[in-house]
Amino acid sequence: MQQNVQANIDRVASDIETLATYNSFPENPGVSRQLFTDAELEARSYVKERMRAIGMSVHEDAIGNIYGVLEGTDPSLAPVWSGSHIDTVLSGGKYDGIVGVVGALEACRIIRENNIPHARSIVVLVFTSEECGRFGMGCIGSRAMAGHLPLEKTKELHDDAGISLYQELERLGYTKLDYNKTVLKHRGDVFASVELHIEQASMLEEAGYPVGIVQAICAPTYICVSITGQQKHAGSTPMDVRKDALCAASEVILTVEKLARSYQNKHTVATVGKIQVLPNSSNVIPGQVDFMIDIRDIDEAVKTELTQKFHDAIRSITAARHLEYSFDVTTDDLPCSCDEAILDAIADSCRKRGLPEFKMTSGAYHDSLLISEFTPIGMIFVPSKDGVSHNPDEYTSMEEIVCGVNVLTDTLIALSNRETLS
Ligand code: HGY
Ligand code: MN
Ligand code: MN
């Protein structure tokens, strides 16, 4: 019976701390590392160098997904994947996504150092832009792999400075690569994928468990809303003749909260986290307000129903105030279930290590949600202190991370030596 492998806590800690130094705004709290910023490009270089140091071959596809390949004894077999993201939200933490990339690298180091045989190659992935911050779309790299982001569409995604994703791909040389050949993936291209990630909620901490086995992943719907009123003088315009876009938006946003609350289900959530007021001057009645509604659910039918209710509310609130609006659903993903055989492989490792086999649902979305369209997936969670994430105070102890890496390593070894999943 093979001894339990053990991750090297110092290497994992060093990778996490080093990546945290690649930060666009070090003067601000937390880590800010949005796609293709200098900080993110430095982080990419660091990860590629760590992949090469392990003896992996490294390549990127035409949308910037990074692949580090630890070749198996039979490289003709479909590989096992493990990865996550290194981009962050603004003023985010240093564990979201990073734990999955650093953990997969450490798993490969352990496999290599201990000469553990694996028939299938193991590929460590860094997915392009899992966060939606810069271009308003989440899981860009994994979404493109699943065929939901044709290259032409990248010309329509712009950041706040008006730069398109396509322009960035061109600037960095990615448009020289064949998009369809290097990005698109099909069923059978990948044998299985396992992602290690922080829970970003407090179930594991409350249960006192060091790891969790994800059974299903909630999916997002993003809606861009624009409300147009009449920009006028704040001092000389009587209250009864105003067409104040921000007052209308405020009514809408509170209605979004009220409707989401009415479902009383912890997986039915809706948020407005980004808003732009024009012209945003204290002595001008706002003429236009643009904001994004972020809806999540594990039940697609509920998400669709809630989207319709939000649209109805916006229509009636703006009509009552004689304002115009636009309502554009820009993302509408489907929730997914994880593969039973992969769940069992993760549970086998937990059992072998005397850990609880705690099955749970992910409220956050992940790249695993999108790649589940072409490969069986599994996810391993480690706790988030106080359930805090997307926040400078995001924290998971190194001991908990190492526990997750050990379970990930066992699972990758098991899967990379399996002929079939069923
Ligand atoms: O927003 C999410 O669910 C993920 O953390 N990007
Ligand atoms: Mn995140
Ligand atoms: Mn994440």
CSV table of C-alpha atoms and ligand atoms in Angstrom, one decimal:
chain,number,residue,atom,x,y,z
A,1,MET,CA,0.0,0.0,0.0
A,2,GLN,CA,1.6,3.2,-1.1
A,3,GLN,CA,2.6,5.6,1.7
A,4,ASN,CA,0.5,8.8,1.8
A,5,VAL,CA,2.3,11.4,-0.2
A,6,GLN,CA,2.8,14.8,1.6
A,7,ALA,CA,2.9,18.2,0.0
A,8,ASN,CA,5.8,20.5,0.8
A,9,ILE,CA,4.2,23.3,2.9
A,10,ASP,CA,7.1,25.7,2.3
A,11,ARG,CA,7.0,25.4,-1.5
A,12,VAL,CA,3.2,25.9,-1.5
A,13,ALA,CA,3.4,28.9,0.8
A,14,SER,CA,6.3,30.4,-1.2
A,15,ASP,CA,4.3,30.2,-4.5
A,16,ILE,CA,1.2,31.7,-2.9
A,17,GLU,CA,3.2,34.6,-1.3
A,18,THR,CA,5.2,35.3,-4.4
A,19,LEU,CA,2.1,35.4,-6.6
A,20,ALA,CA,0.5,37.8,-4.1
A,21,THR,CA,3.3,40.3,-4.9
A,22,TYR,CA,2.1,40.7,-8.5
A,23,ASN,CA,-0.4,43.4,-7.7
A,24,SER,CA,-1.6,46.3,-9.8
A,25,PHE,CA,-2.4,48.5,-6.8
A,26,PRO,CA,-0.1,47.5,-3.9
A,27,GLU,CA,-1.0,50.7,-2.1
A,28,ASN,CA,-4.6,49.5,-1.9
A,29,PRO,CA,-5.8,46.7,0.5
A,30,GLY,CA,-5.7,43.2,-1.0
A,31,VAL,CA,-4.5,41.9,-4.4
A,32,SER,CA,-5.7,43.4,-7.7
A,33,ARG,CA,-4.6,41.4,-10.7
A,34,GLN,CA,-7.0,41.7,-13.6
A,35,LEU,CA,-6.5,40.0,-17.0
A,36,PHE,CA,-3.4,41.0,-19.1
A,37,THR,CA,-2.4,43.8,-16.7
A,38,ASP,CA,1.4,44.0,-16.1
A,39,ALA,CA,0.8,42.4,-12.7
A,40,GLU,CA,-1.1,39.5,-14.3
A,41,LEU,CA,1.5,39.1,-17.0
A,42,GLU,CA,4.2,38.8,-14.4
A,43,ALA,CA,2.2,36.2,-12.5
A,44,ARG,CA,1.8,34.3,-15.8
A,45,SER,CA,5.6,34.3,-16.3
A,46,TYR,CA,6.2,33.1,-12.8
A,47,VAL,CA,3.8,30.2,-13.1
A,48,LYS,CA,5.3,29.2,-16.5
A,49,GLU,CA,8.7,29.3,-15.0
A,50,ARG,CA,7.5,27.0,-12.1
A,51,MET,CA,6.0,24.6,-14.6
A,52,ARG,CA,9.3,24.4,-16.5
A,53,ALA,CA,11.2,23.9,-13.2
A,54,ILE,CA,9.1,20.8,-12.7
A,55,GLY,CA,10.0,19.5,-16.1
A,56,MET,CA,6.7,20.3,-17.8
A,57,SER,CA,6.3,21.3,-21.4
A,58,VAL,CA,4.5,24.7,-21.4
A,59,HIS,CA,2.3,26.2,-24.1
A,60,GLU,CA,-0.6,28.7,-24.4
A,61,ASP,CA,-3.6,28.8,-26.7
A,62,ALA,CA,-5.0,31.7,-28.7
A,63,ILE,CA,-7.0,33.1,-25.8
A,64,GLY,CA,-4.1,32.8,-23.3
A,65,ASN,CA,-5.0,29.6,-21.4
A,66,ILE,CA,-1.7,28.2,-20.1
A,67,TYR,CA,-1.0,24.4,-20.2
A,68,GLY,CA,1.8,22.8,-18.3
A,69,VAL,CA,2.1,19.1,-19.3
A,70,LEU,CA,3.7,16.4,-17.1
A,71,GLU,CA,3.9,13.7,-19.6
A,72,GLY,CA,2.6,10.2,-18.7
A,73,THR,CA,4.0,6.9,-19.7
A,74,ASP,CA,1.3,6.7,-22.4
A,75,PRO,CA,0.9,10.3,-23.8
A,76,SER,CA,-1.4,9.1,-26.5
A,77,LEU,CA,-4.2,8.7,-23.8
A,78,ALA,CA,-6.5,11.6,-23.0
A,79,PRO,CA,-4.9,13.6,-20.2
A,80,VAL,CA,-6.1,14.4,-16.7
A,81,TRP,CA,-6.4,18.2,-16.1
A,82,SER,CA,-6.1,20.2,-12.9
A,83,GLY,CA,-6.0,24.0,-12.7
A,84,SER,CA,-7.7,27.2,-11.9
A,85,HIS,CA,-7.1,30.9,-12.3
A,86,ILE,CA,-4.5,33.5,-11.2
A,87,ASP,CA,-6.5,36.7,-12.0
A,88,THR,CA,-8.3,38.3,-9.1
A,89,VAL,CA,-11.1,40.7,-8.4
A,90,LEU,CA,-10.1,44.2,-7.5
A,91,SER,CA,-8.9,44.3,-3.8
A,92,GLY,CA,-9.3,40.6,-3.6
A,93,GLY,CA,-7.5,37.9,-1.7
A,94,LYS,CA,-4.5,35.8,-2.4
A,95,TYR,CA,-6.1,32.4,-2.4
A,96,ASP,CA,-9.1,32.5,-4.8
A,97,GLY,CA,-8.0,30.6,-7.9
A,98,ILE,CA,-4.3,30.6,-6.8
A,99,VAL,CA,-4.7,27.7,-4.5
A,100,GLY,CA,-5.9,25.6,-7.4
A,101,VAL,CA,-2.9,26.5,-9.6
A,102,VAL,CA,-0.3,26.3,-6.9
A,103,GLY,CA,-1.9,23.1,-5.6
A,104,ALA,CA,-1.8,21.4,-9.0
A,105,LEU,CA,1.9,22.4,-9.4
A,106,GLU,CA,2.8,20.9,-6.0
A,107,ALA,CA,0.8,17.7,-6.8
A,108,CYS,CA,3.0,17.3,-10.0
A,109,ARG,CA,6.2,18.0,-8.1
A,110,ILE,CA,5.3,15.3,-5.6
A,111,ILE,CA,4.4,12.8,-8.4
A,112,ARG,CA,7.7,13.6,-10.2
A,113,GLU,CA,9.9,13.5,-7.1
A,114,ASN,CA,8.5,10.2,-5.9
A,115,ASN,CA,8.6,8.7,-9.4
A,116,ILE,CA,4.9,7.8,-9.1
A,117,PRO,CA,3.9,6.2,-12.3
A,118,HIS,CA,1.0,7.8,-14.2
A,119,ALA,CA,-0.1,6.5,-17.6
A,120,ARG,CA,-2.1,9.6,-18.6
A,121,SER,CA,-0.3,12.9,-18.8
A,122,ILE,CA,-1.3,15.4,-16.1
A,123,VAL,CA,-1.9,18.9,-17.4
A,124,VAL,CA,-1.9,21.9,-15.1
A,125,LEU,CA,-4.1,24.7,-16.4
A,126,VAL,CA,-4.2,28.4,-15.8
A,127,PHE,CA,-7.5,29.5,-17.3
A,128,THR,CA,-7.7,33.0,-18.8
A,129,SER,CA,-9.7,35.5,-16.8
A,130,GLU,CA,-12.1,33.5,-14.5
A,131,GLU,CA,-13.1,36.8,-12.9
A,132,CYS,CA,-15.5,39.0,-14.8
A,133,GLY,CA,-13.9,42.2,-13.6
A,134,ARG,CA,-12.0,43.7,-16.6
A,135,PHE,CA,-14.2,42.6,-19.5
A,136,GLY,CA,-17.5,42.0,-17.8
A,137,MET,CA,-17.5,38.3,-18.6
A,138,GLY,CA,-16.3,35.5,-16.3
A,139,CYS,CA,-14.5,32.3,-17.2
A,140,ILE,CA,-13.3,33.7,-20.6
A,141,GLY,CA,-10.7,31.0,-21.2
A,142,SER,CA,-12.8,28.0,-20.2
A,143,ARG,CA,-15.9,29.5,-21.9
A,144,ALA,CA,-13.9,29.8,-25.2
A,145,MET,CA,-12.7,26.2,-24.8
A,146,ALA,CA,-16.3,25.1,-24.6
A,147,GLY,CA,-17.1,27.0,-27.8
A,148,HIS,CA,-19.1,29.8,-26.3
A,149,LEU,CA,-16.7,32.7,-27.2
A,150,PRO,CA,-15.8,32.9,-30.9
A,151,LEU,CA,-12.8,35.1,-31.6
A,152,GLU,CA,-15.0,37.7,-33.2
A,153,LYS,CA,-17.0,38.1,-30.0
A,154,THR,CA,-13.7,39.2,-28.2
A,155,LYS,CA,-14.0,42.4,-30.3
A,156,GLU,CA,-17.2,43.3,-28.5
A,157,LEU,CA,-15.9,42.9,-24.9
A,158,HIS,CA,-14.4,46.2,-23.6
A,159,ASP,CA,-12.9,47.3,-20.4
A,160,ASP,CA,-13.7,50.6,-18.7
A,161,ALA,CA,-11.0,52.3,-20.8
A,162,GLY,CA,-12.7,51.1,-24.0
A,163,ILE,CA,-10.0,48.6,-24.8
A,164,SER,CA,-11.3,45.3,-26.3
A,165,LEU,CA,-10.2,41.9,-25.3
A,166,TYR,CA,-9.3,41.3,-29.0
A,167,GLN,CA,-7.0,44.3,-28.9
A,168,GLU,CA,-5.2,42.8,-25.9
A,169,LEU,CA,-5.0,39.4,-27.5
A,170,GLU,CA,-3.4,41.1,-30.5
A,171,ARG,CA,-1.0,43.3,-28.4
A,172,LEU,CA,0.2,40.1,-26.7
A,173,GLY,CA,0.6,38.1,-29.9
A,174,TYR,CA,-2.1,35.5,-29.2
A,175,THR,CA,-3.9,36.4,-32.5
A,176,LYS,CA,-1.0,34.8,-34.3
A,177,LEU,CA,-2.2,31.4,-33.0
A,178,ASP,CA,-5.0,29.4,-34.7
A,179,TYR,CA,-8.0,30.1,-32.4
A,180,ASN,CA,-10.2,27.1,-33.2
A,181,LYS,CA,-7.3,24.7,-33.4
A,182,THR,CA,-5.7,25.7,-30.1
A,183,VAL,CA,-8.7,26.8,-28.0
A,184,LEU,CA,-11.7,24.6,-28.8
A,185,LYS,CA,-12.0,21.4,-26.9
A,186,HIS,CA,-14.3,18.4,-27.6
A,187,ARG,CA,-15.7,15.5,-25.5
A,188,GLY,CA,-12.9,12.9,-25.3
A,189,ASP,CA,-10.0,15.5,-25.5
A,190,VAL,CA,-9.7,15.3,-21.7
A,191,PHE,CA,-10.2,12.2,-19.5
A,192,ALA,CA,-11.1,14.1,-16.3
A,193,SER,CA,-10.5,17.4,-14.5
A,194,VAL,CA,-10.1,18.1,-10.8
A,195,GLU,CA,-9.9,21.7,-9.5
A,196,LEU,CA,-8.8,22.6,-6.0
A,197,HIS,CA,-10.4,25.8,-4.7
A,198,ILE,CA,-11.2,27.7,-1.5
A,199,GLU,CA,-14.8,27.4,-0.5
A,200,GLN,CA,-15.6,31.1,-0.4
A,201,ALA,CA,-18.3,30.4,2.2
A,202,SER,CA,-18.3,29.0,5.7
A,203,MET,CA,-19.8,25.5,5.6
A,204,LEU,CA,-16.4,23.7,6.0
A,205,GLU,CA,-15.3,26.0,8.8
A,206,GLU,CA,-18.7,25.6,10.6
A,207,ALA,CA,-18.5,21.8,10.2
A,208,GLY,CA,-14.8,21.8,11.3
A,209,TYR,CA,-13.8,19.9,8.2
A,210,PRO,CA,-10.4,20.5,6.4
A,211,VAL,CA,-11.7,19.5,2.9
A,212,GLY,CA,-15.0,19.3,1.0
A,213,ILE,CA,-16.1,17.3,-2.0
A,214,VAL,CA,-18.1,19.5,-4.5
A,215,GLN,CA,-21.2,17.7,-5.9
A,216,ALA,CA,-22.6,20.6,-8.0
A,217,ILE,CA,-21.8,24.2,-9.0
A,218,CYS,CA,-24.2,27.1,-9.2
A,219,ALA,CA,-24.2,29.1,-12.4
A,220,PRO,CA,-24.3,32.9,-13.1
A,221,THR,CA,-26.6,35.0,-15.2
A,222,TYR,CA,-25.2,38.5,-15.9
A,223,ILE,CA,-27.6,41.3,-17.0
A,224,CYS,CA,-26.4,44.7,-18.2
A,225,VAL,CA,-29.0,47.4,-17.4
A,226,SER,CA,-29.0,50.9,-18.6
A,227,ILE,CA,-31.6,53.5,-17.3
A,228,THR,CA,-31.9,56.8,-19.2
A,229,GLY,CA,-33.6,59.9,-17.7
A,230,GLN,CA,-32.9,63.6,-18.2
A,231,GLN,CA,-29.7,65.2,-17.1
A,232,LYS,CA,-30.7,68.6,-15.5
A,233,HIS,CA,-29.6,71.2,-13.0
A,234,ALA,CA,-29.8,69.9,-9.4
A,235,GLY,CA,-30.8,73.4,-8.1
A,236,SER,CA,-33.3,74.8,-10.5
A,237,THR,CA,-35.3,71.6,-11.4
A,238,PRO,CA,-38.4,71.1,-9.3
A,239,MET,CA,-38.9,67.6,-7.8
A,240,ASP,CA,-42.1,66.9,-9.7
A,241,VAL,CA,-40.6,67.3,-13.2
A,242,ARG,CA,-37.4,65.3,-12.8
A,243,LYS,CA,-36.4,62.2,-14.7
A,244,ASP,CA,-33.7,61.0,-12.3
A,245,ALA,CA,-32.0,57.9,-13.6
A,246,LEU,CA,-30.3,57.2,-10.3
A,247,CYS,CA,-33.5,57.3,-8.2
A,248,ALA,CA,-35.0,54.8,-10.6
A,249,ALA,CA,-31.9,52.6,-10.5
A,250,SER,CA,-32.0,52.7,-6.7
A,251,GLU,CA,-35.6,51.5,-6.7
A,252,VAL,CA,-34.6,48.7,-9.1
A,253,ILE,CA,-31.6,47.6,-7.0
A,254,LEU,CA,-33.7,47.4,-3.8
A,255,THR,CA,-36.3,45.4,-5.8
A,256,VAL,CA,-33.6,43.0,-7.0
A,257,GLU,CA,-32.6,42.4,-3.4
A,258,LYS,CA,-36.2,42.0,-2.2
A,259,LEU,CA,-37.1,39.5,-5.0
A,260,ALA,CA,-34.0,37.4,-4.5
A,261,ARG,CA,-34.7,37.3,-0.7
A,262,SER,CA,-38.2,36.1,-1.4
A,263,TYR,CA,-37.0,32.7,-2.5
A,264,GLN,CA,-35.4,32.1,0.9
A,265,ASN,CA,-32.9,29.7,-0.6
A,266,LYS,CA,-29.2,30.1,0.1
A,267,HIS,CA,-28.3,29.3,-3.5
A,268,THR,CA,-30.7,31.9,-5.0
A,269,VAL,CA,-28.8,35.1,-4.8
A,270,ALA,CA,-28.6,38.4,-6.8
A,271,THR,CA,-26.2,41.3,-6.5
A,272,VAL,CA,-25.5,44.7,-8.0
A,273,GLY,CA,-21.9,45.3,-7.4
A,274,LYS,CA,-20.9,47.6,-10.3
A,275,ILE,CA,-22.7,50.8,-11.2
A,276,GLN,CA,-21.8,53.9,-13.2
A,277,VAL,CA,-23.7,57.2,-12.8
A,278,LEU,CA,-23.5,59.8,-15.6
A,279,PRO,CA,-22.3,62.5,-15.4
A,280,ASN,CA,-21.6,61.7,-11.7
A,281,SER,CA,-21.5,65.3,-10.6
A,282,SER,CA,-23.1,66.3,-7.3
A,283,ASN,CA,-25.0,69.3,-8.8
A,284,VAL,CA,-26.4,67.4,-11.8
A,285,ILE,CA,-29.5,65.2,-11.9
A,286,PRO,CA,-28.1,61.9,-13.2
A,287,GLY,CA,-29.2,61.4,-16.8
A,288,GLN,CA,-28.0,57.8,-17.2
A,289,VAL,CA,-27.1,54.9,-14.9
A,290,ASP,CA,-25.5,51.7,-16.1
A,291,PHE,CA,-25.2,48.6,-13.8
A,292,MET,CA,-24.7,44.9,-13.8
A,293,ILE,CA,-27.0,42.4,-12.1
A,294,ASP,CA,-25.3,39.2,-11.0
A,295,ILE,CA,-27.7,36.3,-10.4
A,296,ARG,CA,-26.7,32.8,-9.2
A,297,ASP,CA,-28.6,29.6,-8.6
A,298,ILE,CA,-28.2,25.8,-8.7
A,299,ASP,CA,-31.7,25.6,-10.3
A,300,GLU,CA,-31.8,26.9,-13.9
A,301,ALA,CA,-35.6,27.3,-13.8
A,302,VAL,CA,-35.4,29.6,-10.8
A,303,LYS,CA,-32.7,31.7,-12.4
A,304,THR,CA,-34.8,32.1,-15.5
A,305,GLU,CA,-37.9,33.0,-13.4
A,306,LEU,CA,-35.9,35.6,-11.4
A,307,THR,CA,-34.4,37.1,-14.5
A,308,GLN,CA,-38.0,37.6,-15.9
A,309,LYS,CA,-39.2,39.1,-12.6
A,310,PHE,CA,-36.2,41.6,-12.7
A,311,HIS,CA,-37.1,42.6,-16.2
A,312,ASP,CA,-40.8,43.1,-15.3
A,313,ALA,CA,-39.8,45.2,-12.3
A,314,ILE,CA,-37.4,47.4,-14.4
A,315,ARG,CA,-40.1,47.9,-17.0
A,316,SER,CA,-42.7,49.1,-14.5
A,317,ILE,CA,-40.4,51.2,-12.4
A,318,THR,CA,-39.1,53.1,-15.5
A,319,ALA,CA,-42.5,53.4,-17.0
A,320,ALA,CA,-43.9,55.0,-13.8
A,321,ARG,CA,-41.0,57.5,-13.9
A,322,HIS,CA,-41.2,58.1,-17.7
A,323,LEU,CA,-37.7,56.9,-18.2
A,324,GLU,CA,-36.1,54.6,-20.9
A,325,TYR,CA,-34.1,51.4,-20.1
A,326,SER,CA,-32.2,48.6,-21.8
A,327,PHE,CA,-31.8,45.1,-20.4
A,328,ASP,CA,-29.1,42.9,-21.9
A,329,VAL,CA,-28.5,39.3,-20.7
A,330,THR,CA,-24.7,38.9,-21.4
A,331,THR,CA,-24.1,35.6,-19.6
A,332,ASP,CA,-26.6,32.8,-18.8
A,333,ASP,CA,-24.7,29.7,-17.8
A,334,LEU,CA,-26.2,26.3,-16.8
A,335,PRO,CA,-25.5,24.8,-13.3
A,336,CYS,CA,-23.6,21.5,-13.4
A,337,SER,CA,-23.1,18.3,-11.5
A,338,CYS,CA,-19.7,16.8,-10.8
A,339,ASP,CA,-18.9,13.3,-12.0
A,340,GLU,CA,-19.7,10.5,-9.6
A,341,ALA,CA,-16.5,8.5,-10.4
A,342,ILE,CA,-14.4,11.5,-9.7
A,343,LEU,CA,-16.3,12.2,-6.5
A,344,ASP,CA,-15.5,8.6,-5.5
A,345,ALA,CA,-11.8,9.0,-6.3
A,346,ILE,CA,-11.7,12.1,-4.0
A,347,ALA,CA,-13.7,10.3,-1.3
A,348,ASP,CA,-11.2,7.3,-1.5
A,349,SER,CA,-8.4,9.7,-0.7
A,350,CYS,CA,-10.3,11.3,2.2
A,351,ARG,CA,-11.0,7.8,3.6
A,352,LYS,CA,-7.3,6.8,3.2
A,353,ARG,CA,-6.3,9.9,5.1
A,354,GLY,CA,-8.9,9.6,7.8
A,355,LEU,CA,-10.6,12.8,6.6
A,356,PRO,CA,-14.4,13.3,6.5
A,357,GLU,CA,-16.2,12.8,3.1
A,358,PHE,CA,-18.2,16.0,3.2
A,359,LYS,CA,-20.2,16.6,0.0
A,360,MET,CA,-21.4,20.1,-0.8
A,361,THR,CA,-22.5,22.6,-3.5
A,362,SER,CA,-20.5,25.5,-4.7
A,363,GLY,CA,-22.3,28.9,-4.6
A,364,ALA,CA,-19.4,30.5,-6.5
A,365,TYR,CA,-18.9,29.6,-10.2
A,366,HIS,CA,-15.5,28.2,-11.4
A,367,ASP,CA,-13.8,27.3,-14.7
A,368,SER,CA,-14.9,23.7,-13.9
A,369,LEU,CA,-18.5,24.8,-14.6
A,370,LEU,CA,-17.6,25.7,-18.2
A,371,ILE,CA,-15.3,22.8,-19.0
A,372,SER,CA,-17.9,20.3,-17.6
A,373,GLU,CA,-19.4,20.7,-21.1
A,374,PHE,CA,-16.5,18.6,-22.6
A,375,THR,CA,-14.9,16.7,-19.7
A,376,PRO,CA,-16.1,15.0,-16.5
A,377,ILE,CA,-15.2,17.3,-13.5
A,378,GLY,CA,-14.6,17.2,-9.8
A,379,MET,CA,-13.7,19.9,-7.3
A,380,ILE,CA,-12.0,19.8,-3.9
A,381,PHE,CA,-12.7,22.7,-1.4
A,382,VAL,CA,-10.6,23.9,1.5
A,383,PRO,CA,-12.1,26.2,4.1
A,384,SER,CA,-12.4,30.0,3.9
A,385,LYS,CA,-11.9,31.7,7.3
A,386,ASP,CA,-15.3,33.3,8.3
A,387,GLY,CA,-16.5,32.4,4.8
A,388,VAL,CA,-14.8,35.6,3.5
A,389,SER,CA,-13.6,35.8,-0.1
A,390,HIS,CA,-13.3,38.5,-2.8
A,391,ASN,CA,-11.9,40.5,0.1
A,392,PRO,CA,-8.4,41.4,1.3
A,393,ASP,CA,-9.1,39.3,4.5
A,394,GLU,CA,-9.6,36.1,2.5
A,395,TYR,CA,-7.7,33.5,4.4
A,396,THR,CA,-7.1,29.7,4.4
A,397,SER,CA,-4.4,28.2,6.6
A,398,MET,CA,-1.4,26.5,5.0
A,399,GLU,CA,-2.2,23.3,6.9
A,400,GLU,CA,-5.7,23.3,5.3
A,401,ILE,CA,-4.3,24.1,1.8
A,402,VAL,CA,-1.7,21.3,2.2
A,403,CYS,CA,-4.5,18.9,3.2
A,404,GLY,CA,-6.4,19.8,0.0
A,405,VAL,CA,-3.2,19.4,-2.1
A,406,ASN,CA,-2.6,15.9,-0.7
A,407,VAL,CA,-6.2,14.8,-1.6
A,408,LEU,CA,-5.8,16.4,-5.0
A,409,THR,CA,-2.5,14.5,-5.5
A,410,ASP,CA,-4.0,11.2,-4.6
A,411,THR,CA,-7.0,11.9,-6.9
A,412,LEU,CA,-4.7,12.8,-9.9
A,413,ILE,CA,-2.6,9.7,-9.4
A,414,ALA,CA,-5.7,7.5,-9.3
A,415,LEU,CA,-7.4,9.1,-12.3
A,416,SER,CA,-4.2,9.2,-14.4
A,417,ASN,CA,-3.9,5.4,-14.0
A,418,ARG,CA,-7.6,4.6,-14.8
A,419,GLU,CA,-8.6,3.1,-18.1
A,420,THR,CA,-12.2,4.3,-17.8
A,421,LEU,CA,-14.1,6.4,-15.4
A,422,SER,CA,-17.2,4.1,-15.1
B,1,HGY,O1,-17.9,35.1,-8.9
B,1,HGY,C1,-17.5,34.0,-8.7
B,1,HGY,O2,-18.3,33.1,-8.4
B,1,HGY,C2,-16.1,33.5,-8.9
B,1,HGY,O3,-15.4,33.7,-7.7
B,1,HGY,N1,-15.5,34.4,-9.9
B,2,MN,MN,-13.4,34.7,-7.6
B,3,MN,MN,-12.2,31.5,-8.2
